[in-house]
Coordinates of C-alpha atoms in Angstrom, one line a residue:
M122 CA 0.0 0.0 0.0
I123 CA 1.5 3.4 -1.1
L124 CA 0.2 7.0 -1.0
K125 CA -0.8 8.4 -4.4
R126 CA -2.6 11.7 -3.8
L127 CA -4.2 14.0 -1.2
H128 CA -6.7 16.6 -2.4
S129 CA -9.5 18.7 -1.0
E130 CA -13.0 19.9 -1.8
P131 CA -13.2 22.9 -2.3
K132 CA -9.9 22.8 -4.1
R133 CA -7.0 24.1 -2.0
I134 CA -4.8 21.0 -1.5
D135 CA -3.8 18.7 -4.4
V136 CA -0.6 16.8 -3.7
V137 CA 0.8 13.8 -5.6
F138 CA 3.1 11.6 -3.7
Q139 CA 6.2 10.0 -5.4
N140 CA 8.5 7.1 -4.8
G141 CA 11.3 7.8 -2.2
L142 CA 11.6 11.2 -0.5
N143 CA 8.4 13.3 0.0
I144 CA 9.4 16.4 1.9
I145 CA 6.8 18.8 3.3
C146 CA 9.0 21.9 3.8
S147 CA 8.5 25.4 5.2
D148 CA 10.5 28.4 3.9
K149 CA 10.8 32.1 4.5
T150 CA 10.2 34.7 1.8
E151 CA 11.6 38.1 1.1
K152 CA 8.5 39.6 2.7
S153 CA 9.2 37.8 5.9
S154 CA 10.0 40.0 8.9
A155 CA 11.9 39.1 12.0
R156 CA 8.6 38.3 13.7
D157 CA 7.5 35.9 11.1
T158 CA 7.9 32.2 11.9
R159 CA 7.7 29.0 10.0
N160 CA 5.7 27.4 12.8
G161 CA 2.1 27.4 11.7
T162 CA 2.7 27.3 8.0
G163 CA 0.9 23.9 7.9
K164 CA 3.6 21.2 7.8
T165 CA 2.1 19.3 10.7
T166 CA -1.4 20.0 9.6
F167 CA -0.7 18.4 6.3
I168 CA 0.4 15.2 8.1
K169 CA -2.6 15.4 10.3
L170 CA -4.9 15.5 7.2
I171 CA -3.3 12.3 5.9
D172 CA -3.8 10.8 9.3
F173 CA -7.4 12.1 9.4
C174 CA -8.1 10.3 6.1
L175 CA -6.6 7.2 7.7
L176 CA -9.2 7.2 10.5
G177 CA -7.2 9.3 12.9
E178 CA -9.0 11.4 15.5
P179 CA -9.5 14.9 14.1
D180 CA -7.3 17.6 15.8
P181 CA -9.7 19.8 18.0
K182 CA -8.2 23.0 16.4
I183 CA -9.1 21.7 13.0
L184 CA -12.5 20.4 14.1
N185 CA -13.5 23.6 15.7
S186 CA -12.3 25.8 12.9
E187 CA -15.2 27.3 10.9
E188 CA -13.0 27.6 7.8
F189 CA -12.1 23.9 8.0
Q190 CA -15.8 22.9 8.3
K191 CA -16.2 23.6 4.6
F192 CA -13.6 21.0 3.6
T193 CA -13.7 17.4 2.6
F194 CA -10.4 15.5 2.1
T195 CA -9.7 12.5 -0.2
L196 CA -6.7 10.3 0.2
E197 CA -5.9 8.0 -2.8
L198 CA -3.7 4.9 -2.2
Q199 CA -2.5 2.1 -4.4
D200 CA -2.7 -1.5 -3.4
E201 CA -1.1 -4.4 -5.3
K202 CA -4.2 -6.5 -5.0
K203 CA -7.1 -4.0 -4.9
G204 CA -5.6 -1.4 -7.2
Y205 CA -6.6 2.2 -6.3
V206 CA -8.3 2.7 -3.0
K207 CA -9.8 6.1 -2.2
I208 CA -10.9 7.4 1.2
K209 CA -13.1 10.5 1.5
R210 CA -13.8 12.1 4.9
S211 CA -15.2 15.6 5.8
I212 CA -14.3 17.7 8.7
K213 CA -18.0 18.6 9.3
E214 CA -19.0 14.9 9.5
P215 CA -15.9 12.9 10.5
N216 CA -17.9 9.8 11.3
K217 CA -19.0 9.3 7.7
I218 CA -16.3 7.4 5.8
Q219 CA -16.6 6.9 2.1
I220 CA -14.6 4.3 0.3
A221 CA -14.0 3.6 -3.4
E222 CA -12.1 0.8 -5.0
K223 CA -10.7 1.1 -8.5
T224 CA -13.5 3.5 -9.6
D225 CA -15.1 6.7 -8.3
D226 CA -18.1 4.7 -7.1
Y227 CA -18.0 5.6 -3.4
K228 CA -19.9 3.7 -0.8
E229 CA -20.4 4.9 2.8
I230 CA -19.3 2.6 5.6
S231 CA -19.2 3.0 9.4
L232 CA -16.1 4.0 11.3
E233 CA -16.0 0.5 12.9
E234 CA -16.2 -1.2 9.5
A235 CA -13.5 1.1 8.1
H236 CA -11.2 0.2 11.0
K237 CA -11.6 -3.6 10.2
Y238 CA -11.3 -3.0 6.4
F239 CA -8.1 -0.9 6.8
K240 CA -6.6 -3.4 9.3
E241 CA -6.9 -6.1 6.7
I242 CA -5.7 -4.3 3.6
F243 CA -2.9 -2.4 5.3
F244 CA -1.6 -5.1 7.7
G245 CA -3.2 -8.4 6.7
I246 CA -4.9 -8.9 10.0
P247 CA -8.3 -10.6 9.7
P248 CA -11.1 -8.2 10.4
E249 CA -12.8 -10.7 12.8
E250 CA -9.7 -10.7 15.0
D251 CA -10.8 -8.7 18.0
L252 CA -7.5 -7.8 19.8
P253 CA -5.9 -4.6 21.1
L254 CA -3.7 -4.6 18.0
T255 CA -6.0 -2.4 16.0
F256 CA -5.5 -0.5 12.8
R257 CA -4.9 2.8 14.6
T258 CA -2.5 1.1 17.1
L259 CA -0.3 0.0 14.3
M260 CA -0.6 3.3 12.5
N261 CA 1.3 4.9 15.4
F262 CA 4.4 3.1 14.0
I263 CA 3.7 4.3 10.4
R264 CA 3.2 7.9 11.5
R265 CA 5.3 9.3 14.3
D266 CA 5.3 13.0 15.4
E267 CA 6.7 15.2 18.1
N268 CA 3.9 14.7 20.6
T269 CA 4.1 10.9 20.9
G270 CA 6.5 9.1 18.7
F271 CA 10.1 10.4 19.2
S272 CA 10.6 9.9 23.0
N273 CA 11.0 6.1 22.8
I274 CA 12.2 3.8 20.0
F275 CA 9.9 0.9 20.7
R276 CA 6.9 2.7 22.3
Q277 CA 5.2 4.6 19.4
Y278 CA 2.5 6.0 21.7
I279 CA 3.2 7.4 25.1
H280 CA 0.3 5.7 26.9
W281 CA 0.9 2.2 25.8
Q282 CA 1.4 -0.5 28.5
K283 CA 4.3 -2.9 28.4
Y284 CA 2.2 -5.8 26.9
L285 CA 1.1 -3.6 24.0
I286 CA 4.6 -2.3 23.3
D287 CA 5.7 -6.0 23.1
A288 CA 2.8 -7.0 20.9
V289 CA 3.3 -4.2 18.4
N290 CA 7.0 -4.7 18.1
L291 CA 6.6 -8.5 17.8
Y292 CA 4.1 -7.9 15.0
L293 CA 6.4 -5.5 13.2
I294 CA 9.2 -8.0 13.4
G295 CA 7.0 -10.9 12.2
L296 CA 6.8 -12.8 15.4
D297 CA 3.8 -14.1 17.4
Y298 CA 2.2 -11.0 18.8
H299 CA -0.6 -13.0 20.5
L300 CA 1.8 -14.1 23.3
P301 CA 2.0 -10.9 25.2
I302 CA -1.7 -10.1 24.6
N303 CA -2.7 -13.5 25.9
K304 CA -0.4 -13.1 28.9
E305 CA -2.0 -9.7 29.8
S306 CA -5.4 -11.4 29.7
L307 CA -4.1 -14.2 32.0
N308 CA -2.6 -11.6 34.3
K309 CA -5.9 -9.8 34.6
E310 CA -7.7 -13.1 35.2
K311 CA -5.2 -14.0 37.9
S312 CA -5.5 -10.5 39.5
E313 CA -9.3 -10.8 39.7
I314 CA -9.0 -14.2 41.4
E315 CA -6.5 -12.9 43.9
K316 CA -8.8 -9.9 44.7
I317 CA -11.7 -12.3 45.3
I318 CA -9.6 -14.6 47.6
F319 CA -8.3 -11.6 49.5
G320 CA -11.8 -10.1 49.9
I321 CA -13.3 -13.3 51.2
S322 CA -10.4 -14.0 53.5
K323 CA -10.5 -10.5 55.0
D324 CA -14.2 -10.8 55.6
M325 CA -13.8 -14.1 57.4
E326 CA -10.9 -12.7 59.4
R327 CA -13.0 -9.7 60.5
K328 CA -15.9 -12.0 61.6
E329 CA -13.3 -14.2 63.4
V330 CA -14.4 -17.4 61.6
P331 CA -12.4 -20.4 62.9
K332 CA -10.2 -22.5 60.6
K333 CA -11.9 -25.0 58.3
S334 CA -10.7 -28.0 60.4
A335 CA -12.2 -26.4 63.6
L336 CA -15.5 -25.7 61.8
K337 CA -15.8 -29.3 60.6
S338 CA -15.1 -30.7 64.0
E339 CA -17.6 -28.4 65.7
K340 CA -20.2 -29.3 63.0
L341 CA -19.6 -33.0 63.6
I342 CA -20.1 -32.6 67.4
I343 CA -23.3 -30.6 67.0
E344 CA -24.7 -33.1 64.4
D345 CA -24.1 -35.9 66.9
E346 CA -25.9 -33.9 69.6
L347 CA -28.7 -33.2 67.2
K348 CA -29.3 -36.9 66.6
K349 CA -29.5 -37.5 70.3
R350 CA -32.0 -34.7 70.8
E351 CA -34.2 -35.8 67.9
K352 CA -34.3 -39.3 69.5
L353 CA -35.3 -37.7 72.9
L354 CA -38.0 -35.7 71.3
K355 CA -39.3 -38.7 69.3
D356 CA -39.4 -40.8 72.5
F357 CA -40.9 -37.9 74.7
K358 CA -44.2 -39.1 76.1
V359 CA -46.6 -36.6 77.8
H360 CA -48.9 -38.2 80.5
S361 CA -52.3 -39.0 79.2
E362 CA -54.0 -36.4 81.4
Y363 CA -51.6 -33.8 80.0
E364 CA -52.4 -34.9 76.5
T365 CA -56.2 -34.6 77.2
L366 CA -55.7 -31.1 78.7
E367 CA -53.5 -30.0 75.8
N368 CA -56.1 -31.2 73.3
E369 CA -58.8 -29.4 75.2
A370 CA -56.7 -26.2 75.2
N371 CA -56.4 -26.5 71.4
T372 CA -60.1 -27.0 71.0
I373 CA -60.9 -24.0 73.2
T374 CA -58.4 -21.9 71.1
K375 CA -60.4 -22.8 68.0
L376 CA -63.7 -21.9 69.7
I377 CA -62.2 -18.5 70.8
K378 CA -61.2 -17.8 67.2
E379 CA -64.8 -18.6 66.0
V380 CA -66.4 -16.4 68.7
Q381 CA -64.0 -13.5 67.8
R382 CA -65.0 -13.9 64.1
Q383 CA -68.8 -13.8 65.0
I384 CA -68.2 -10.7 67.2
F385 CA -66.5 -9.0 64.2
V386 CA -69.3 -9.9 61.8
N387 CA -72.0 -8.7 64.2
G388 CA -70.2 -5.5 64.8
Q389 CA -70.1 -4.8 61.1
R390 CA -73.9 -5.4 60.8
I391 CA -74.7 -3.2 63.7
Q392 CA -72.6 -0.4 62.2
E393 CA -74.4 -0.8 58.8
Y394 CA -77.9 -0.7 60.5
Q395 CA -76.9 2.4 62.5
E396 CA -75.7 4.2 59.4
A397 CA -79.0 3.3 57.6
L398 CA -81.1 4.5 60.6
S399 CA -79.4 7.9 60.5
E400 CA -80.4 8.5 56.9
Y401 CA -83.7 10.2 56.3
Y402 CA -85.1 11.6 53.1
K403 CA -87.8 14.3 53.8
I404 CA -90.0 15.6 51.0
D405 CA -91.1 19.3 51.4
F406 CA -94.3 19.9 49.4
N407 CA -94.1 23.7 49.8
Q408 CA -90.7 23.6 47.9
V409 CA -92.4 21.7 45.1
K410 CA -95.2 24.2 44.8
E411 CA -92.7 27.1 44.8
L412 CA -90.7 25.5 42.1
Y413 CA -93.7 25.2 39.8
K414 CA -94.9 28.7 40.7
S415 CA -91.5 30.1 39.7
I416 CA -92.2 29.0 36.1
N417 CA -95.9 30.2 36.2
I418 CA -97.4 26.7 36.6
Y419 CA -100.0 26.3 39.4
L420 CA -101.1 22.9 40.6
K421 CA -104.7 22.0 40.7
E422 CA -106.4 21.3 44.0
N423 CA -106.9 17.6 43.3
L424 CA -103.2 17.2 42.5
Q425 CA -102.3 18.9 45.7
K426 CA -104.5 16.4 47.6
K427 CA -102.9 13.4 45.9
Y428 CA -99.4 14.7 46.8
E429 CA -100.5 15.0 50.5
E430 CA -101.5 11.3 50.4
I431 CA -98.2 10.3 48.9
A432 CA -96.3 12.3 51.6
D433 CA -98.3 10.5 54.4
F434 CA -97.5 7.2 52.8
H435 CA -93.8 8.1 52.7
K436 CA -93.8 9.0 56.4
T437 CA -95.4 5.8 57.3
L438 CA -92.9 3.8 55.3
I439 CA -89.9 5.6 56.9
H440 CA -91.4 5.0 60.4
N441 CA -91.8 1.3 59.8
R442 CA -88.3 1.0 58.4
N443 CA -86.8 2.8 61.4
T444 CA -88.8 0.6 63.8
Y445 CA -87.4 -2.5 62.0
L446 CA -83.8 -1.3 62.1
S447 CA -84.0 -0.3 65.8
S448 CA -85.4 -3.7 66.6
E449 CA -82.6 -5.5 64.7
I450 CA -79.9 -3.3 66.3
K451 CA -81.3 -4.1 69.8
Q452 CA -81.3 -7.8 69.0
L453 CA -77.8 -7.8 67.6
L454 CA -76.4 -5.8 70.6
G455 CA -77.9 -8.4 72.9
Y456 CA -76.3 -11.2 70.9
Q457 CA -73.0 -9.3 71.0
D458 CA -73.1 -9.2 74.8
K459 CA -73.6 -12.9 74.9
L460 CA -70.7 -13.5 72.6
N461 CA -68.4 -11.3 74.7
N462 CA -69.4 -13.1 77.8
R463 CA -68.7 -16.4 76.0
L464 CA -65.3 -15.2 75.0
V465 CA -64.4 -14.3 78.6
E466 CA -65.5 -17.7 79.8
L467 CA -63.5 -19.6 77.1
D468 CA -60.4 -17.5 77.7
K469 CA -60.6 -18.1 81.5
K470 CA -61.0 -21.8 81.0
R471 CA -58.0 -22.0 78.5
S472 CA -55.8 -20.0 80.9
E473 CA -56.6 -22.5 83.7
I474 CA -55.6 -25.5 81.5
L475 CA -52.3 -23.9 80.4
R476 CA -51.4 -23.0 83.9
I477 CA -51.8 -26.6 85.0
L478 CA -49.6 -27.8 82.1
E479 CA -46.9 -25.3 82.8
T480 CA -47.0 -25.9 86.5
H481 CA -46.3 -29.6 86.0
G482 CA -43.5 -28.9 83.5
A483 CA -44.6 -31.2 80.7
L484 CA -45.2 -28.5 78.1
S485 CA -42.2 -26.4 79.0
E486 CA -39.8 -29.3 78.8
F487 CA -41.3 -30.3 75.4
N488 CA -40.9 -26.7 74.2
E489 CA -37.3 -26.5 75.5
L490 CA -36.4 -29.6 73.6
H491 CA -37.8 -28.1 70.4
K492 CA -36.0 -24.8 71.0
R493 CA -32.6 -26.5 71.4
L494 CA -33.2 -28.7 68.4
D495 CA -34.0 -25.6 66.2
E496 CA -30.9 -23.8 67.6
A497 CA -28.7 -26.8 66.8
K498 CA -30.1 -27.0 63.2
E499 CA -29.4 -23.3 62.7
K500 CA -25.8 -23.6 64.0
I501 CA -25.2 -26.6 61.7
I502 CA -26.4 -24.6 58.7
L503 CA -24.2 -21.6 59.6
L504 CA -21.1 -23.9 60.1
G505 CA -21.9 -25.6 56.8
Q506 CA -22.0 -22.2 55.0
W507 CA -18.6 -21.2 56.3
V508 CA -17.2 -24.6 55.3
K509 CA -18.6 -23.9 51.8
V510 CA -16.8 -20.6 51.8
Y511 CA -13.6 -22.3 52.6
D512 CA -14.3 -24.8 49.7
E513 CA -15.0 -21.8 47.4
I514 CA -11.6 -20.3 48.4
S515 CA -10.0 -23.7 47.6
E516 CA -11.7 -23.7 44.1
Y517 CA -10.4 -20.1 43.5
K518 CA -6.9 -21.2 44.5
K519 CA -7.2 -24.1 42.0
E520 CA -8.3 -21.6 39.3
K521 CA -5.3 -19.4 40.2
A522 CA -3.0 -22.4 39.9
E523 CA -4.5 -23.2 36.5
V524 CA -3.9 -19.7 35.3
S525 CA -0.4 -19.7 36.7
E526 CA 0.3 -22.9 34.7
K527 CA -1.0 -21.2 31.6
L528 CA 1.4 -18.3 32.4
R529 CA 4.3 -20.7 32.7
I530 CA 3.4 -22.3 29.3
N531 CA 3.1 -18.8 27.8
N532 CA 6.6 -18.0 29.1
E533 CA 7.9 -21.3 27.7
K534 CA 6.4 -20.6 24.3
S535 CA 7.9 -17.1 24.3
E536 CA 11.4 -18.4 24.9
E537 CA 10.8 -21.2 22.4
M538 CA 9.7 -18.7 19.8
I539 CA 12.7 -16.5 20.2
N540 CA 15.0 -19.5 19.8
K541 CA 13.1 -20.9 16.8
K542 CA 12.7 -17.6 14.9
E543 CA 16.4 -16.7 15.2
D544 CA 16.7 -16.3 11.4
I545 CA 14.0 -13.6 11.3
I546 CA 15.5 -11.8 14.3
N547 CA 19.0 -11.9 12.8
Q548 CA 17.7 -10.4 9.5
I549 CA 16.3 -7.3 11.2
V550 CA 19.3 -7.0 13.5
L551 CA 21.7 -6.9 10.5
L552 CA 19.3 -4.5 8.6
F553 CA 19.3 -2.1 11.6
E554 CA 23.1 -2.2 12.0
E555 CA 23.5 -1.4 8.3
I556 CA 21.2 1.6 8.4
Y557 CA 22.4 3.0 11.7
K558 CA 26.0 2.7 10.9
G559 CA 25.4 4.5 7.6
L560 CA 23.8 7.4 9.6
V561 CA 26.3 8.0 12.5
S562 CA 29.3 5.9 11.4
V563 CA 29.2 3.7 14.5
T564 CA 27.8 0.2 15.2
G565 CA 24.3 -0.1 16.6
I566 CA 23.2 -3.3 18.1
L567 CA 19.5 -4.1 18.1
A568 CA 18.7 -6.8 20.8
I569 CA 15.5 -8.8 20.7
G570 CA 14.9 -11.5 23.2
V571 CA 13.5 -12.4 26.7
K572 CA 14.7 -11.6 30.2
D573 CA 17.2 -13.8 31.8
K574 CA 15.4 -13.7 35.1
Y575 CA 11.7 -12.9 35.6
K576 CA 8.6 -13.7 37.7
I577 CA 5.9 -15.9 36.2
D578 CA 3.6 -12.9 35.5
D579 CA 6.2 -10.5 34.1
H580 CA 6.1 -9.4 30.5
I581 CA 9.4 -11.0 29.5
F582 CA 10.2 -9.7 26.0
E583 CA 13.1 -7.2 25.7
F584 CA 13.9 -4.8 23.0
S585 CA 16.9 -2.6 23.2
I586 CA 19.5 -0.8 21.1
K587 CA 23.1 -0.4 22.2
G588 CA 25.4 1.9 20.3
E589 CA 28.8 3.5 20.8
R590 CA 27.1 6.9 20.9
G591 CA 24.0 7.7 22.9
G592 CA 22.3 10.0 25.4
S593 CA 21.3 13.0 23.2
P594 CA 17.8 13.4 21.6
G595 CA 19.5 13.5 18.2
I596 CA 21.0 10.0 18.7
T597 CA 17.6 8.7 19.9
R598 CA 15.9 10.0 16.8
S599 CA 18.7 8.5 14.6
K600 CA 17.9 5.1 16.2
I601 CA 14.2 5.6 15.6
F602 CA 14.9 6.4 11.9
A603 CA 17.1 3.3 11.6
Y604 CA 14.7 1.0 13.4
D605 CA 11.6 2.2 11.5
L606 CA 13.3 1.9 8.1
S607 CA 14.7 -1.5 9.0
I608 CA 11.2 -2.7 10.0
L609 CA 9.8 -1.4 6.7
F610 CA 12.4 -3.2 4.5
H611 CA 12.3 -6.3 6.7
N612 CA 8.6 -6.7 6.0
F613 CA 9.2 -6.2 2.3
S614 CA 11.6 -9.2 2.4
L615 CA 9.1 -11.3 4.3
N616 CA 6.5 -10.5 1.6
R617 CA 3.9 -9.5 4.3
I618 CA 1.0 -7.2 3.7
F619 CA 2.4 -4.0 5.1
P620 CA 2.3 -0.3 4.2
H621 CA 5.1 0.8 1.8
F622 CA 5.4 4.2 3.4
L623 CA 6.6 5.9 6.6
I624 CA 5.6 9.4 7.9
H625 CA 8.0 11.2 10.3
D626 CA 6.8 14.7 11.4
G627 CA 9.9 16.6 12.6
I628 CA 12.2 13.7 13.2
F629 CA 15.3 15.6 12.4
N630 CA 14.8 18.3 15.0
G631 CA 18.0 18.3 17.1
V632 CA 19.8 15.9 14.7
E633 CA 23.3 16.8 13.4
S634 CA 23.4 18.2 9.9
R635 CA 25.7 15.4 8.7
T636 CA 23.4 12.7 10.1
R637 CA 20.4 14.4 8.4
K638 CA 22.2 14.4 5.0
N639 CA 23.2 10.7 5.5
A640 CA 19.6 9.8 6.2
L641 CA 18.3 11.6 3.1
D642 CA 21.1 10.1 1.0
F643 CA 20.1 6.6 2.2
I644 CA 16.4 7.2 1.4
T645 CA 17.3 8.5 -2.1
Q646 CA 19.6 5.6 -2.8
K647 CA 17.2 3.0 -1.4
A648 CA 14.4 4.3 -3.5
K649 CA 16.3 3.2 -6.6
E650 CA 16.1 -0.4 -5.3
E651 CA 12.7 -0.5 -3.5
N652 CA 9.2 0.9 -4.1
F653 CA 8.5 2.9 -0.9
Q654 CA 7.8 6.4 0.3
Y655 CA 9.3 8.4 3.1
V656 CA 7.3 11.4 4.1
L657 CA 8.9 14.0 6.4
T658 CA 8.5 17.6 7.5
S659 CA 11.3 20.1 7.7
N660 CA 12.3 23.7 7.5
T661 CA 14.3 24.5 4.4
D662 CA 17.3 25.7 6.4
D663 CA 17.5 22.2 8.0
L664 CA 17.8 20.6 4.6
P665 CA 21.0 20.1 2.5
E666 CA 20.8 22.3 -0.6
E667 CA 20.4 19.5 -3.1
Y668 CA 17.2 18.3 -1.3
L669 CA 15.5 21.7 -1.8
K670 CA 14.6 20.7 -5.3
E671 CA 10.9 20.1 -6.4
E672 CA 11.7 16.5 -7.1
Y673 CA 12.0 16.0 -3.3
C674 CA 10.0 18.9 -1.8
I675 CA 6.5 17.9 -2.9
V676 CA 4.9 20.7 -0.7
K677 CA 6.7 24.0 -0.1
L678 CA 4.9 26.4 2.4
T679 CA 5.9 29.8 3.6
D680 CA 5.1 32.1 6.5
Q681 CA 2.8 34.3 4.4
E682 CA -0.9 33.6 4.9
D683 CA -1.7 33.1 1.2
E684 CA 1.2 30.7 0.9
N685 CA 0.5 28.5 3.9
L686 CA -1.3 25.2 3.6
M687 CA -4.9 26.3 3.8
G688 CA -4.6 30.1 3.0
F689 CA -5.9 31.0 6.5
K690 CA -4.6 30.8 10.0
F691 CA -6.5 28.9 12.7

């Protein structure tokens, strides 16, 4: 996969990439004053726009710029298998990704689909593989900048954990990158198990739970006592007189409940009758006459007489009803008194029987046996629960041991891989040494292996570079240049699906001029042998004169507003 063209709508940017060196440079003009600076001309913005098309997070300054909201950018690439691939993405709607293969027939895909698609066509990783080694993770190697990429040779992003550093670099070299990822997963699983064991153990310690052996012994003793008490209860015989009295007490209790029910029902009926008795509907004939009179209608005398007869009948009916209700209430109240007296008699009789039973001790002894039996059962349940907790801890410890064994096997496989893949490792070691020595004229030793001593859950892969010169930021950047180029050419030789371009934004800041020239000479010479692209940003006064030509500087920007990248400042 190589870069072919980056262009914008509306038209402002239209850059064609070439084989070998692709320099995005910034220059001063004759109009430039002492206050003018080449910072802000758009070198880094150009790189960010490439990255934006390759699904990078849009820079907040770009995203929040009203001028940028008008632009849509298209990045064209060329793939050996798929031919031309075009990616279109707008600043206003960054979540809409449009893809076209071979033609200009674009189709919109989701951001998630785009990530899977690019991971496959750029790096050959199956889209269904759901691992931390994502497309954007690997793109941190392809594109490095001042903010994240030049502080550490093997950590292309500042926030990566050790396992991800190992996984990325193993992938780049062509080794099994699943090993550190799987190990991190096992470490997390082991950590979770340890937290559970610690939490349960602390809880038991706080509650002063005895050891498992003591719990089992205590449970055994109580179970033996329980059997004896159950036998005593089974054989317990109450004297026949007591049995009779107890049965009689139970019968009286049932009668008391029935009497209480009847008292309640009668009380409800008395209340209903009393409420009905208090209701009275009186008909006032004078009001009726006045009503008709108000609308100029006068009742005839014979009608008035009939109404008086109806009124008398109504009074008689109400009188009879009230007489009946009063009689019923009186009768029910009398019955209620009898029920209350009956309740007092029954309660008194039951109390006498229970007092006899308790005085002679038969009932209290029986109840005490029951109470102790229930307490013993509850204690056995509690002890059994704590024994189960100990069993759970044992199971968790077994799980931990199984995970530890998987970690041991993982370490064993890691060491075995390093030994078996020595030819691949040797190839990149020699490539690095060749490039680094050509830059700084001293030997650089790239070491790839595992630690000599480590704990079972350590991430054991080691990547280091030793050279006769070191310490300065310029030397670190020279090592990064050599390592990244050696990875690129190493993947070419392995015939892997891998991008054929690198992007370094400001890598030569702080690097000696002689080293810069050696690096550019190496790229130029290598471009005659290999099909690849090296995109970098630089100020013109940091470049050797022969590299200021248009054949190398594909984009030349200045500190004048109309000659910067976008034609406006933001």
